[in-house]
Structures are given as C-alpha cells and as structure tokens.
XYZ file of C-alpha atoms in Angstrom:
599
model
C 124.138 123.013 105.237
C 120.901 121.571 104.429
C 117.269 123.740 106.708
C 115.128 122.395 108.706
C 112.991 119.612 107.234
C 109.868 121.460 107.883
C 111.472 124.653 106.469
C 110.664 123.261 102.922
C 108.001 122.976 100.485
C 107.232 120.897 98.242
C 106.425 121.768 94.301
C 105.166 118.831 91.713
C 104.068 118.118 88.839
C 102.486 114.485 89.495
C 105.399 112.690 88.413
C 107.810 114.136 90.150
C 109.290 116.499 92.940
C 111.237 119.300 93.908
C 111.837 120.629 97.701
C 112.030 124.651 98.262
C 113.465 125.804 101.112
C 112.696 129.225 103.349
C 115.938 130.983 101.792
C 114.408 130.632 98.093
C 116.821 127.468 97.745
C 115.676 124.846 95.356
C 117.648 121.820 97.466
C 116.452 118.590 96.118
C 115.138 117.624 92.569
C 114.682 114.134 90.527
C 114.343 114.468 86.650
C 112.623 112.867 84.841
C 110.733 110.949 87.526
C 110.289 110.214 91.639
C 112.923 107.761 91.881
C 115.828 108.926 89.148
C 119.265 110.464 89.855
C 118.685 114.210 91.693
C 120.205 117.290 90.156
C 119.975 118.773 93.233
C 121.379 117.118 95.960
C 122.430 119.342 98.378
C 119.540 118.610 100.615
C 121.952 115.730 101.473
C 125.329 117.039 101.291
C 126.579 120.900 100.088
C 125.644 123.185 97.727
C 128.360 121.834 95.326
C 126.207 118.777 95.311
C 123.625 120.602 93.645
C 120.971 123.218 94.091
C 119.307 126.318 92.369
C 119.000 129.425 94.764
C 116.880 133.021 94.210
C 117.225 135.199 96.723
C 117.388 139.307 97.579
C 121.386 140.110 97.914
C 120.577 142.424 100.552
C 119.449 141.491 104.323
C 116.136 139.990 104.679
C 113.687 141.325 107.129
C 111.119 138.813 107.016
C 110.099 135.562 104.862
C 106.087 134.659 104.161
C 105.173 131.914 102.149
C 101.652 129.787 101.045
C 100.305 128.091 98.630
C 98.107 129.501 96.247
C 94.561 128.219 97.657
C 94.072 124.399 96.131
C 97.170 124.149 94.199
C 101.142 123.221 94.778
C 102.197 126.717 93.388
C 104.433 128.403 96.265
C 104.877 131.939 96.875
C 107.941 133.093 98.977
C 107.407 136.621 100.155
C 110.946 138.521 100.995
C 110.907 141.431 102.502
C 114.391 143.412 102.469
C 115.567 145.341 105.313
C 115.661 148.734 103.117
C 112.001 147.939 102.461
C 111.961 146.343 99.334
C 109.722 143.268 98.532
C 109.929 140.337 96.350
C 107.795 137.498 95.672
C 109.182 134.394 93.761
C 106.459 131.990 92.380
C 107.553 128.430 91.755
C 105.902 125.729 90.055
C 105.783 122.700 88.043
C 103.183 122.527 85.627
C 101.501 119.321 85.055
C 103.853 117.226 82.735
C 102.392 116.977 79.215
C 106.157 117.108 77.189
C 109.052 117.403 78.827
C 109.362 117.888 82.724
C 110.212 121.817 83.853
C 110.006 124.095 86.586
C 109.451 127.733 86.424
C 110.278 130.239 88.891
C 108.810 133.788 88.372
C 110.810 136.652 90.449
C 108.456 140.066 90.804
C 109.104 143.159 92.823
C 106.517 144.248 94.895
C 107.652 147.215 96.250
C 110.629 149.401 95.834
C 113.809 148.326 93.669
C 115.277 145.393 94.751
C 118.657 143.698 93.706
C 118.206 139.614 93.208
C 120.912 136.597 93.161
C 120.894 133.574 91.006
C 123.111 130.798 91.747
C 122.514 127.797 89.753
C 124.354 124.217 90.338
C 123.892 121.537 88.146
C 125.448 117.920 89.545
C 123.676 115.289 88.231
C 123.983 111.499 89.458
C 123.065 112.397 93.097
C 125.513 115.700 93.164
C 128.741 113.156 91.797
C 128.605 114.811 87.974
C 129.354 118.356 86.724
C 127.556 118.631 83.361
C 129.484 120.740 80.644
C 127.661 124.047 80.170
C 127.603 126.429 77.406
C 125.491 129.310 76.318
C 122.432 129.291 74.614
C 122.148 131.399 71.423
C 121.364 135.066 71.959
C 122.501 134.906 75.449
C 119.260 133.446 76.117
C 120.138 130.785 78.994
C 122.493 127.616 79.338
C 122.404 124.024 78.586
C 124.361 121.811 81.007
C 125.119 118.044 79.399
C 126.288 115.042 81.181
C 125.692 111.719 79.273
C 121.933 111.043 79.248
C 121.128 113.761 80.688
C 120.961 117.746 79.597
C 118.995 120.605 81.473
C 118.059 123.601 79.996
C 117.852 126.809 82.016
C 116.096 129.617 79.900
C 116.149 132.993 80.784
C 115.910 136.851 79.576
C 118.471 137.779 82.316
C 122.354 137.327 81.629
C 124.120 134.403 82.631
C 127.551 133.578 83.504
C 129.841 130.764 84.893
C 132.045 131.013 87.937
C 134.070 128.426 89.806
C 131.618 125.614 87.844
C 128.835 127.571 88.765
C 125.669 129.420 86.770
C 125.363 132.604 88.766
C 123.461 136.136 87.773
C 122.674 139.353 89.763
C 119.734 141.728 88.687
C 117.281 144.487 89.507
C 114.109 144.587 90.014
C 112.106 147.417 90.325
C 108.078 147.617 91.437
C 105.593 146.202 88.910
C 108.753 144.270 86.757
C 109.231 140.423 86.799
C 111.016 138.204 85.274
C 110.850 134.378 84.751
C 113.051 131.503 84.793
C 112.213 127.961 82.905
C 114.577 124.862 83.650
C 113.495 121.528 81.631
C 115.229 118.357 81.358
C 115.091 116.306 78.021
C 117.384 112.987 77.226
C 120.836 114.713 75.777
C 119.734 112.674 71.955
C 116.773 114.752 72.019
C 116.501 118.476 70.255
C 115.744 121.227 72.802
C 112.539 121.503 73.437
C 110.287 124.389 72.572
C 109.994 127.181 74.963
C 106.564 128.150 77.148
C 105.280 131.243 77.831
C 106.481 130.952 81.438
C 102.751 133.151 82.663
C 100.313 131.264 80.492
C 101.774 127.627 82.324
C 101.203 129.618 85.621
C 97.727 130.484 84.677
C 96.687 126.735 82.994
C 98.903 124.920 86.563
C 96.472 127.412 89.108
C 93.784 126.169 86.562
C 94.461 122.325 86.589
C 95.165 122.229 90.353
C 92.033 124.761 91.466
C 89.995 122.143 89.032
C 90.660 119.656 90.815
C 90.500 120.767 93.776
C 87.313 121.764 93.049
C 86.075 118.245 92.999
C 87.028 117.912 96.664
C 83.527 116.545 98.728
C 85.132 116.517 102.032
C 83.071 119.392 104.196
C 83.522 118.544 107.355
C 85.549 119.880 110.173
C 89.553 120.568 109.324
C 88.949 120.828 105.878
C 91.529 123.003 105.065
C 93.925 120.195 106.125
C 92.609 117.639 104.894
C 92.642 119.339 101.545
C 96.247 120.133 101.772
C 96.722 116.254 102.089
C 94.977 115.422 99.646
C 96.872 117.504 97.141
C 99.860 116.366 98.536
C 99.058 112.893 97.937
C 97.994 113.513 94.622
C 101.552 115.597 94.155
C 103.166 112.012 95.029
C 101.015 109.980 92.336
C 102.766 109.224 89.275
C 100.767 110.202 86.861
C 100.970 107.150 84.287
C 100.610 104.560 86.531
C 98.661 105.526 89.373
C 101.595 104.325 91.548
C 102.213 106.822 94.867
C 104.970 107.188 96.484
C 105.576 106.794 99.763
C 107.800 110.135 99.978
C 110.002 111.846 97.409
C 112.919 111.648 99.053
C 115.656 109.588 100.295
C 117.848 109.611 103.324
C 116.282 111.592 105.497
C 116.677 111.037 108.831
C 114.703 108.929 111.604
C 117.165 110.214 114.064
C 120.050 112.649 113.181
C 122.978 111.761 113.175
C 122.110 107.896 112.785
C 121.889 105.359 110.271
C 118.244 104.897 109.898
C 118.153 106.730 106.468
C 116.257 104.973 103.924
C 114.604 105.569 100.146
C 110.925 106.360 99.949
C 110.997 107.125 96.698
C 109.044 103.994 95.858
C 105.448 102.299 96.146
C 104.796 100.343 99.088
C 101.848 97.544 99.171
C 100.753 98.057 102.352
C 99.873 101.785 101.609
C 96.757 100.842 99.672
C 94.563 100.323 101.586
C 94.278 103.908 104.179
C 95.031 105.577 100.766
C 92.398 104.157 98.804
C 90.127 105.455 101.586
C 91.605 108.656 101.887
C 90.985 109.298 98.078
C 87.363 108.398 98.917
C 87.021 110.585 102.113
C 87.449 113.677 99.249
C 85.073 111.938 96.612
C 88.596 111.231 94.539
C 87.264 107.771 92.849
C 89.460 108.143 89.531
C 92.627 108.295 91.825
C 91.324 105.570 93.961
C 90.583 103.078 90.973
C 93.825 104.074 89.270
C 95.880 103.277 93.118
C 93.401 99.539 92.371
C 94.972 99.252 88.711
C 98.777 99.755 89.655
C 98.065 97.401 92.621
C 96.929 94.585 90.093
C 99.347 95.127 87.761
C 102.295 95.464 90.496
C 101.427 92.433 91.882
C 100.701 90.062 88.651
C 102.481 87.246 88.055
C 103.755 84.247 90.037
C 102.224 84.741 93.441
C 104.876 83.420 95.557
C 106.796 86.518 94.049
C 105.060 89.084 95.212
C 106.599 91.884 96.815
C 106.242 94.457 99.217
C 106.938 97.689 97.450
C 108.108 98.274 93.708
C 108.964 101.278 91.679
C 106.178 104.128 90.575
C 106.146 102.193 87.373
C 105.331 98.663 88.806
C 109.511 97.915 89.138
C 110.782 95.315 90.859
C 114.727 95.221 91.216
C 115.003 97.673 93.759
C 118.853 97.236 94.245
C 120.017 99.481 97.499
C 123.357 101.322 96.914
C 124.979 103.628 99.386
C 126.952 107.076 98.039
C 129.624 107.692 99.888
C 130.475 111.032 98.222
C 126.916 112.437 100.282
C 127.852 112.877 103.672
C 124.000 113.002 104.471
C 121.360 115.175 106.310
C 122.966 117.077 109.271
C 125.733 114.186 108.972
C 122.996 111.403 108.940
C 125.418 108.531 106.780
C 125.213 106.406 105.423
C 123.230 108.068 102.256
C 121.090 104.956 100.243
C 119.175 104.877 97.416
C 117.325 101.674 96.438
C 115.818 99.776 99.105
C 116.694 96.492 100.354
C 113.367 95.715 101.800
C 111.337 94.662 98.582
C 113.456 91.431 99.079
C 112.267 90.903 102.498
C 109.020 88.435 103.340
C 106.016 90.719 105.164
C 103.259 88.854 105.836
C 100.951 91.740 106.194
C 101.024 92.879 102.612
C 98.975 89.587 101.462
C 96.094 91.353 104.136
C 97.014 94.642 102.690
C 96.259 93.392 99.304
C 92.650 91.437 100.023
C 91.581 94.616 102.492
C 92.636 97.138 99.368
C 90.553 95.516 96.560
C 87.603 94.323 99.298
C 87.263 98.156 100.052
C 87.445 98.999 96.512
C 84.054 96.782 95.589
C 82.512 98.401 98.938
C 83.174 101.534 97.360
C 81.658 100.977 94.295
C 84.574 100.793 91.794
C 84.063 98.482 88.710
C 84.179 95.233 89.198
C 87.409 93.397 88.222
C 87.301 89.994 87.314
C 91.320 90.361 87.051
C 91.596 91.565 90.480
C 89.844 88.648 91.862
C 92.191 85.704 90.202
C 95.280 87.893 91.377
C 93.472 87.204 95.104
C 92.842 84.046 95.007
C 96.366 83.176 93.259
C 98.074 84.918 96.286
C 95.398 83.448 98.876
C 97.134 80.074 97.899
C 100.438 81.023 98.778
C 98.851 82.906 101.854
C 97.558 79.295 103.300
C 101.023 77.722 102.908
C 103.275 80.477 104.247
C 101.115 82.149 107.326
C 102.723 79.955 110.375
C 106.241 81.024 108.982
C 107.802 83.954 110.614
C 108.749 87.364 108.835
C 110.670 90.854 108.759
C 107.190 92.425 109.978
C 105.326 95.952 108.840
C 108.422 97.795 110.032
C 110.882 95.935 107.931
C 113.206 94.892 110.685
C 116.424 94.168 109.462
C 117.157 91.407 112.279
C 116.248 88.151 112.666
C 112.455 86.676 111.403
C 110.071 86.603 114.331
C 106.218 85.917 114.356
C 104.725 89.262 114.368
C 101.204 89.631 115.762
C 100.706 92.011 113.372
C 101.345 90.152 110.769
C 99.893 87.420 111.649
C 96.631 89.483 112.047
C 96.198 90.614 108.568
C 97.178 87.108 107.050
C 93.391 86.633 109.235
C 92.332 90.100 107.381
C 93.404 88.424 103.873
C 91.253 84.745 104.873
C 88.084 87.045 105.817
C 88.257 89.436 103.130
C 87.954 86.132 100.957
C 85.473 85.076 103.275
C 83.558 88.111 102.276
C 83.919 88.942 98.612
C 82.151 85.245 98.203
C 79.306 86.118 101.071
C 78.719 89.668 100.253
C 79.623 89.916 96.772
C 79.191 86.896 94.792
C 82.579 85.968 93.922
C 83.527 82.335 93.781
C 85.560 80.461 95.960
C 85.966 77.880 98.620
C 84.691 79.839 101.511
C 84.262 77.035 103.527
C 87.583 76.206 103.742
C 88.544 79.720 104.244
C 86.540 79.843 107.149
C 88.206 77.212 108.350
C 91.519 78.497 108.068
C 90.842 82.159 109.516
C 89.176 80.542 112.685
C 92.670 78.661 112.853
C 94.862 82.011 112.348
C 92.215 83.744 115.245
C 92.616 81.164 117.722
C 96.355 80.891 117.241
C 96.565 84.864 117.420
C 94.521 85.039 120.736
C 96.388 81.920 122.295
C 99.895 82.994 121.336
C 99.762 86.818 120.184
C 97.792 88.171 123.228
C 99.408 88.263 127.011
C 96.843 88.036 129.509
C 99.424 88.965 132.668
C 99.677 92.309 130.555
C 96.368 92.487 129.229
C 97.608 93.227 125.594
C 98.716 92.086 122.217
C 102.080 91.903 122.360
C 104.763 92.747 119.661
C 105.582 89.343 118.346
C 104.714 85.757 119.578
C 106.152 85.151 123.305
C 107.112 88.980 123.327
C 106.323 91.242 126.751
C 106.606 94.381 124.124
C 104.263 96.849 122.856
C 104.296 97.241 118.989
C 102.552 100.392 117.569
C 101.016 98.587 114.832
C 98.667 96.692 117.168
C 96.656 99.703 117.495
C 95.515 98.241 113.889
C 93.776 95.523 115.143
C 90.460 97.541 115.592
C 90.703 99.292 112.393
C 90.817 95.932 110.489
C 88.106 94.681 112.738
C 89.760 91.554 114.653
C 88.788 92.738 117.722
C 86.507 95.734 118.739
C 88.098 99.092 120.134
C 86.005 98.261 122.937
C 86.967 94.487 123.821
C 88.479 94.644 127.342
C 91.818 93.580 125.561
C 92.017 96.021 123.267
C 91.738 98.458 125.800
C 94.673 97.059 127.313
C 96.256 96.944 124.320
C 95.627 100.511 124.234
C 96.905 101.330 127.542
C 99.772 99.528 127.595
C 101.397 101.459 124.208
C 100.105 104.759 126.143
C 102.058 103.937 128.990
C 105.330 102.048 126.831
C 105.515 103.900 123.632
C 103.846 107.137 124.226
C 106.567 110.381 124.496
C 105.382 113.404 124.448
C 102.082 113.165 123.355
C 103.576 110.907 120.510
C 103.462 107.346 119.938
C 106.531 105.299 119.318
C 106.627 102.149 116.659
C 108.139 100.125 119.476
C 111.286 99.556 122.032
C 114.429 100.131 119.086
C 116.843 99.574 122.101
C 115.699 96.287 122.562
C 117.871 95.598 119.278
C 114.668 93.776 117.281
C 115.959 95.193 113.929
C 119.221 95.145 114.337
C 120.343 98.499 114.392
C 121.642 101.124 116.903
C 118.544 102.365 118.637
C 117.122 106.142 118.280
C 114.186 107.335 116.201
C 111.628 110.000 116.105
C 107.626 109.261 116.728
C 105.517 107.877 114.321
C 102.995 110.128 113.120
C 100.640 107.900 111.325
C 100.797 105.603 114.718
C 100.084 108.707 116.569
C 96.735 109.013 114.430
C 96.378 105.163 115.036
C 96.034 105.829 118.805
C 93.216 109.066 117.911
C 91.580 106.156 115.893
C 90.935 103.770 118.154
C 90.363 105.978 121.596
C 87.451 107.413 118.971
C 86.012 104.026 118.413
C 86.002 103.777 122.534
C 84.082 106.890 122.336
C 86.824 109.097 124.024
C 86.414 111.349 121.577
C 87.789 114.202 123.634
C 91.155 112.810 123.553
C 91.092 111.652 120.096
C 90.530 115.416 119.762
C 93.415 117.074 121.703
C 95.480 114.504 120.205
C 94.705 114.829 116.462
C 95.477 118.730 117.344
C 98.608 118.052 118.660
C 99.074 116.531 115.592
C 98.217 119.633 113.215
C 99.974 121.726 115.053
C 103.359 119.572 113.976
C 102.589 120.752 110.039
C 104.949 123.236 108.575
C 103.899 126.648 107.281
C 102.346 125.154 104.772
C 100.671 122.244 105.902
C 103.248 119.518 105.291
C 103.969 116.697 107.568
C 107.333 114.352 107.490
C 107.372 110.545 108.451
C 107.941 111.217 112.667
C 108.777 113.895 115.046
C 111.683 114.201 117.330
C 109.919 115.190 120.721
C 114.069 116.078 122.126
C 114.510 118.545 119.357
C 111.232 119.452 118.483
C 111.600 118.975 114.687
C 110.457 116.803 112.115
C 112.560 113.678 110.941
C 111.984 111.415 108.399
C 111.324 111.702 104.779
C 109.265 114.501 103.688
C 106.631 115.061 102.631
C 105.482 111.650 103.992
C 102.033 110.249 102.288
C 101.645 107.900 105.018
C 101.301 110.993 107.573
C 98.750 112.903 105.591
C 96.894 109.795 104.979
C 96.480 109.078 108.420
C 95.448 112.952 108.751
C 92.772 112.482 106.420
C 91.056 109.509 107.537
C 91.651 110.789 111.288
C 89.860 113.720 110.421
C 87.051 111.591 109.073
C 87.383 109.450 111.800
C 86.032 112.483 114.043
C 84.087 114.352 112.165
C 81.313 111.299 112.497
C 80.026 107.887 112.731
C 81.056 105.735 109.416
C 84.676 107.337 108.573
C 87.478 104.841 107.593
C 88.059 103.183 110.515
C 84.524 102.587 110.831
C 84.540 101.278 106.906
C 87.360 99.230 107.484
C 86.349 96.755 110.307
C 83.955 94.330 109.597
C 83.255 92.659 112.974
C-alpha cells in the first residue's frame, strides 16, 4: 500500500518526475517525459506494479529528510535501532542525453546492512520487461518493446520471483551509487556517468539558479521552494508546465474524482507567469508566453483548454482497470477528457497572460497579438453560450459567472493593449461589447437578496472562483458586493479554515459528491480580504496554509479537513503558485493581485 501523499518527495529533472516516499521507496516514475507510461506504478496499485525501494534491513529508529538548500536533491536520513546511520541521496540531473536517476547510499555511522528491491513494470505497472545481466556483473537491463531501463551498479544483482533484489553492507565513510537510465530499446546503451560528478554539476545547476531568485521578502524560504518546484514541473523544451506529475490521485478517497494532471492547462498562465516574475524568473516567464502561442495557434475556434507539455492536443482519457487506485480510489485514468470540453474562461486566461507579459516588459510579439485578436473573434460570437466552467464540470452546460467574467477580462485586455500599448484594433467596438458582458454580469450574475455573485446565472450558490473577480479587476475587493461575495463563500464554502470550490452535493458536475478543500481558493480568499485591508486575517490564513506543506515544503491540489491529509495530485503547481503570489500579496502594496486588476 501506497504512504501518505504528503509522505513523498518529489525529484526532477525538468522534464520529468519521480515521487520518493519516507521508507526510501521510489513509488511513481514516467520515462522519458511528464505524461508517458510510469515504470513505477505502485503509487497507484502494489509493489508488483512497479517501484524501486533502498532501505536499512534492520528496524528503523527514526527518518529525516530535506532538500539540499535551492535544489531538488533529497536526502533521507535512517537511523537504525542498533545505531547505525544511512543517508541515501537521490537525484535527477538535468537531462542533457538520456533521462536517469541516481541514488547514492552512504553510511554515516556504524556498519549498516541495506536492501534493494527493484521492480520494473512498464505500461502503468501492466508489463514485466525481460531482464538479463549486464557484462561483468555490472547491473541489469530490463526490455519491453520500446522501452529498456538500465540499472547500473558495483553491487551484485539478482532476480527473484520477477524481481531485481540485492542486500549489502555498509560500513562508516563507504558509499555506493546506483544509476537507472531509460533509452528507446533500438538505441545502444548509453555511456555511463560518474554517478558523484552529476551530483556535484545537479547541486551546481539548481544552487545557480536559485541563485537568481530576487524575491526577499517575508516567507522566502517558501516561496523559494515553490518556485523550484514549479520550475521541476516545466518541460524543459517547450516551456510547457504541468499542472502536476501525477495522475489519479485522489480528491476524496475512496471516490471517483481521480483525474490526469500530467498535462498543461491554459488557464494556468496567467498566476504563473506572475509567479515567475515575483522571483525575477523572466526567461521562464517568456518561455510559459512562447508555449502559450504556439499551443494555441491555429484555427481559433479550436482552441483548447489544456494540451500536452509538448503543445499536444488529442488528449484521449483511458481508464486501467488492472490499477486498483490510491487507497482504493478507482477508477485509475490517464488522458483527460476535459481538453474537449468548451471553458469560456480560458479565452480571458489567454488575453490576461500575454497583457501581463507586455506589462512586464517581455519582448514584444507581433505573433502573440494576431493569435489575440484571431481568438477575440470567436470570443464575440460564443460569450452568451453556456459552458463546462473553470472546474470542468462534467454535467450539463450552465452560464458560469465566472466565466462569463473573464470573457469581460479578454474584451478589456483588448481594450488595453490598443490604449496602453499601441496595438491595433477596433477598440471601439470592444468597448462596446465589454460594457455589454458587464451589464449582463451585474444584472444576471450578481443576487442582490444575497448580496453576492452567485455560481452560475439564476444560481443561489457560492462558487469559489468568484473570489477572482477582484484579482482580475471587475469589481474592487472593496465594492459593497464583493464583500458580500466574500462573506457569503466564508459562511457556505469555508471548512475548517479552508475554502471549498463549491456545493458538489448539489450534483452540478455530475458526480457523487465528496472532495477535499481547494488550496489555491484558500489563497484566493487571503487575496482578496488583503485588498480589503484585513490584512490580519489574510495573515493567519496564509499560515494555516504553510503549515499544510510536507516536510519538505510540498503542497498537493486540496486538503481533507476530516482526515487531516492532503488529497489531490501532488505536487500541485497551482497550490504553490497561489503560495507565491499570496506571499507577495502580503509582503506589500503592488504584488500580483495588485498587478492583475486594472480597475
């Protein structure tokens, strides 16, 4: 059985990821890339369904583990109840051939006696590769059509019950590594690394650019984590981020609400683009603006809301029925159904992302600009029709006030860019049609019995989301309504300390009810009671919310308040996106949210 979500880690090497858990168990793992088949799958089934475990044979005191400052290299401390200890170092050094991770076993103290059991399933835990020895005893190679691993390794290996397993000593001041790389099975094995000098140039890439961090105010510690965790989710040739590494995980256990992350959502651009620039990170931000540009290209009216790291498109969602998911959380998916669906929002998303980008200063893009215009088109014909929403509801259409919202934050974006920077359009006519969407908003979207927005058009609901309203600068924190608005998702959605998306029993997406609280809504609600000048809550609240991070730093997508534990996929980008421009937030006057809205 699978840990605790927050009793993993996560190690990367910028294209892709692999989850560590407490008990030195390597539990989930995609070669060559975010969104491919895992090797290790047991995170969502058994160990048979894949995983690579180090660990002392003999009782275990106590278990410490960090990051080494400003870099995703993880130390596991284990300390043995005889009084041995052992640290194991894993990493992933930046990809520059083929993709490996290294895991470097040293004795600390006394002589202590180490396991190795290595399982190889590839295709999501469903195929057991045919494994043979390396010459001179020096490792394995495990081949399953495309796809052939390579574990190399001074200490003796042997099979058992389809199984790589090992026991060794270790005595203080002796180490020993471990190398596993993937290559395509036509390809000639690879050439092996000197398994210290990647650890040495990985601290030196990572510290490097850490280095370039500019952030100094308060909670910098955390919001550095973030941001390395964020840049741990870019793919590296694109620019593309993901929006977790992970499928299937949770948002209540036991249910169906298990979906794939693994893949680049529109909507994210904007808060991450301004979380790059909270930590001076302008080469990340412009490269997040270049995938955007050349996600989106093409016919307008087929524009979608998320696509693979590499700008994909067919997203086809499969279920494996062979998984029999996280803590019995079926059905396991991978693809995602929802790039077919119709969100509004993401037109908004796409005219806020690239008007922020000129406010920060990136180059100007003469290619971004007909790619707005194209989709403001389709925007003006389509923005009375109803949609699935920003939380992808998988029930009927409805008119979202949400959405409607940022189809007004994609009309005055355009608005701008033409009055602020001198690009050409019709502006008059967009004028015309944002004061249309506002009015229509206000007279339909807003309930003045309640005194708040209201989830969709003719809704008595409270929708999360609506605590965006501010940040995009339709309304001021401070307008009597929002403040309603406010109150009313303190007093419906609020558990805990922790704000829910909305009502899932009233059956708006069509599935049985249940999830955990939103995180980045949770930072929503510190956002906006900071622009009322409540900054004292925005405080206690935006502790609350560090406190949630694991032992080393990481956040998931919610948090069940019953259980106390994180759900969701992890690590979530979205969550330490909202921690970094939170932090900003209340640190001072001009952070994101303060950027962001323009009225």
């Amino acid at each position: 059985m699978a840990l605790k979500i927050e009793d993993y880690a996560m190690i990367g090497d910028c294209q892709t990821v692999a989850l560590v858990g407490k008990d030195g168990s390597i539990d989930w793992l995609c070669f060559p890339r975010f969104d491919s088949g895992a090797c290790f799958a047991s995170l969502l089934g058994k160990p048979d369904h894949g995983r690579w475990c180090i660990s002392p044979t003999s009782k275990i005191r106590s278990t410490k583990r960090r990051y080494r400052p400003g870099t995703l290299i993880l130390e596991t401390e284990f300390e043995t109840e005889d009084g041995g200890l052992v640290l194991v170092t894993d990493f992933m050094p930046p990809r520059a051939g083929a993709p490996d991770l290294i895991r470097i076993v040293e004795c600390k103290r006394g002589t202590v006696r180490m396991q190795l059991e290595l399982v190889i399933r590839y295709d999501y835990g469903s195929i057991v590769p045919w494994v043979r020895q390396l010459d001179n005893n020096r490792g394995i190679r495990a081949t399953a059509g495309p796809d052939t691993m390579y574990l190399r390794t001074t200490i003796p290996l042997h099979g058992q019950d389809l199984t790589t397993v090992a026991e060794f000593d270790l005595a203080a001041g002796q180490s020993v590594p471990f190398e596993l790389v993937w290559i395509p099975t036509h390809r000639p094995e690879p050439p092996p690394r000197d398994p210290y000098a990647a650890l040495q140039s990985t601290h030196d890439w990572w510290t490097e650019w850490s280095n370039r961090c500019t952030y100094d105010g308060p909670w910098r510690e955390a919001v550095l984590r973030s941001l390395i965790t964020l840049k741990g989710l870019t793919f590296a040739p694109t620019g593309g981020i993901v929006a977790a590494p992970t499928t299937s995980l949770p948002e209540c256990l036991g249910g169906v609400r298990n979906w794939d992350y693994r893949y680049c959502w529109i909507r994210d651009a904007t808060f991450t683009l301004l979380a790059f620039n909270v930590g001076g990170y302008l080469d990340e931000a412009l490269a997040w603006r270049q995938w955007l540009i050349n996600a989106v290209a093409g016919s307008p009216e087929d524009m979608q809301i998320m696509y693979g790291v590499g700008g994909e498109r067919r997203l086809t969602e499969l279920e494996l029925p062979w998984l029999p998911g996280y803590e019995n959380s079926s059905p396991v998916r991978v693809g995602n159904a929802a790039y077919r669906q119709h969100q509004l929002d993401t037109y908004g998303e796409v005219m806020d992302a690239l008007h922020q980008a000129r406010k920060l200063g990136l180059p100007r893009s003469e290619e971004s600009w007909r790619v707005q215009t194209a989709l403001l088109r389709v925007l003006e014909r389509d923005w009375e029709k109803p949609d699935e929403g920003i939380w992808e509801i998988r029930g009927p259409r409805r008119h979202f006030t949400h959405s409607k919202v940022m189809a007004w934050v994609a009309m005055d974006r355009a608005v701008k860019a033409v009055e602020d920077f001198n690009r050409v359009g019709d502006v008059a006519h967009w004028r015309s049609v944002r004061d249309r969407m506002h009015e229509q908003i206000w007279r339909e979207g807003f309930d003045p019995e309640l005194n708040s927005f209201v989830q969709y058009y003719g809704s008595k609901d409270p929708d999360a989301s609506l605590l965006m309203l501010p940040l995009v600068g339709f309304v001021s924190a401070k307008d009597p309504a929002m403040r309603g608005t406010v109150d009313f998702i303190q007093k419906r959605l609020l558990r805990n300390g922790f704000v829910d998306r909305y009502h899932t029993e009233n059956n708006v997406d069509g599935l049985p009810p249940g999830e955990g609280s939103f995180l980045l809504c949770t930072f929503w609600l510190a956002d906006n009671l900071a622009l009322q000048d409540r900054f004292d809550e925005a405080r206690e609240i935006f502790e609350r919310l560090l406190s949630l991070r694991n032992d080393v730093g990481l956040l998931a997508e919610e948090f069940d308040v019953h259980a106390n534990r994180l759900v969701g996929n992890f690590p979530q980008a979205f969550s330490h996106v909202g921690l970094i421009n939170t932090a900003r937030n209340l640190s001072n006057h001009g952070g994101p949210a303060e950027q962001r809205k323009e009225r």
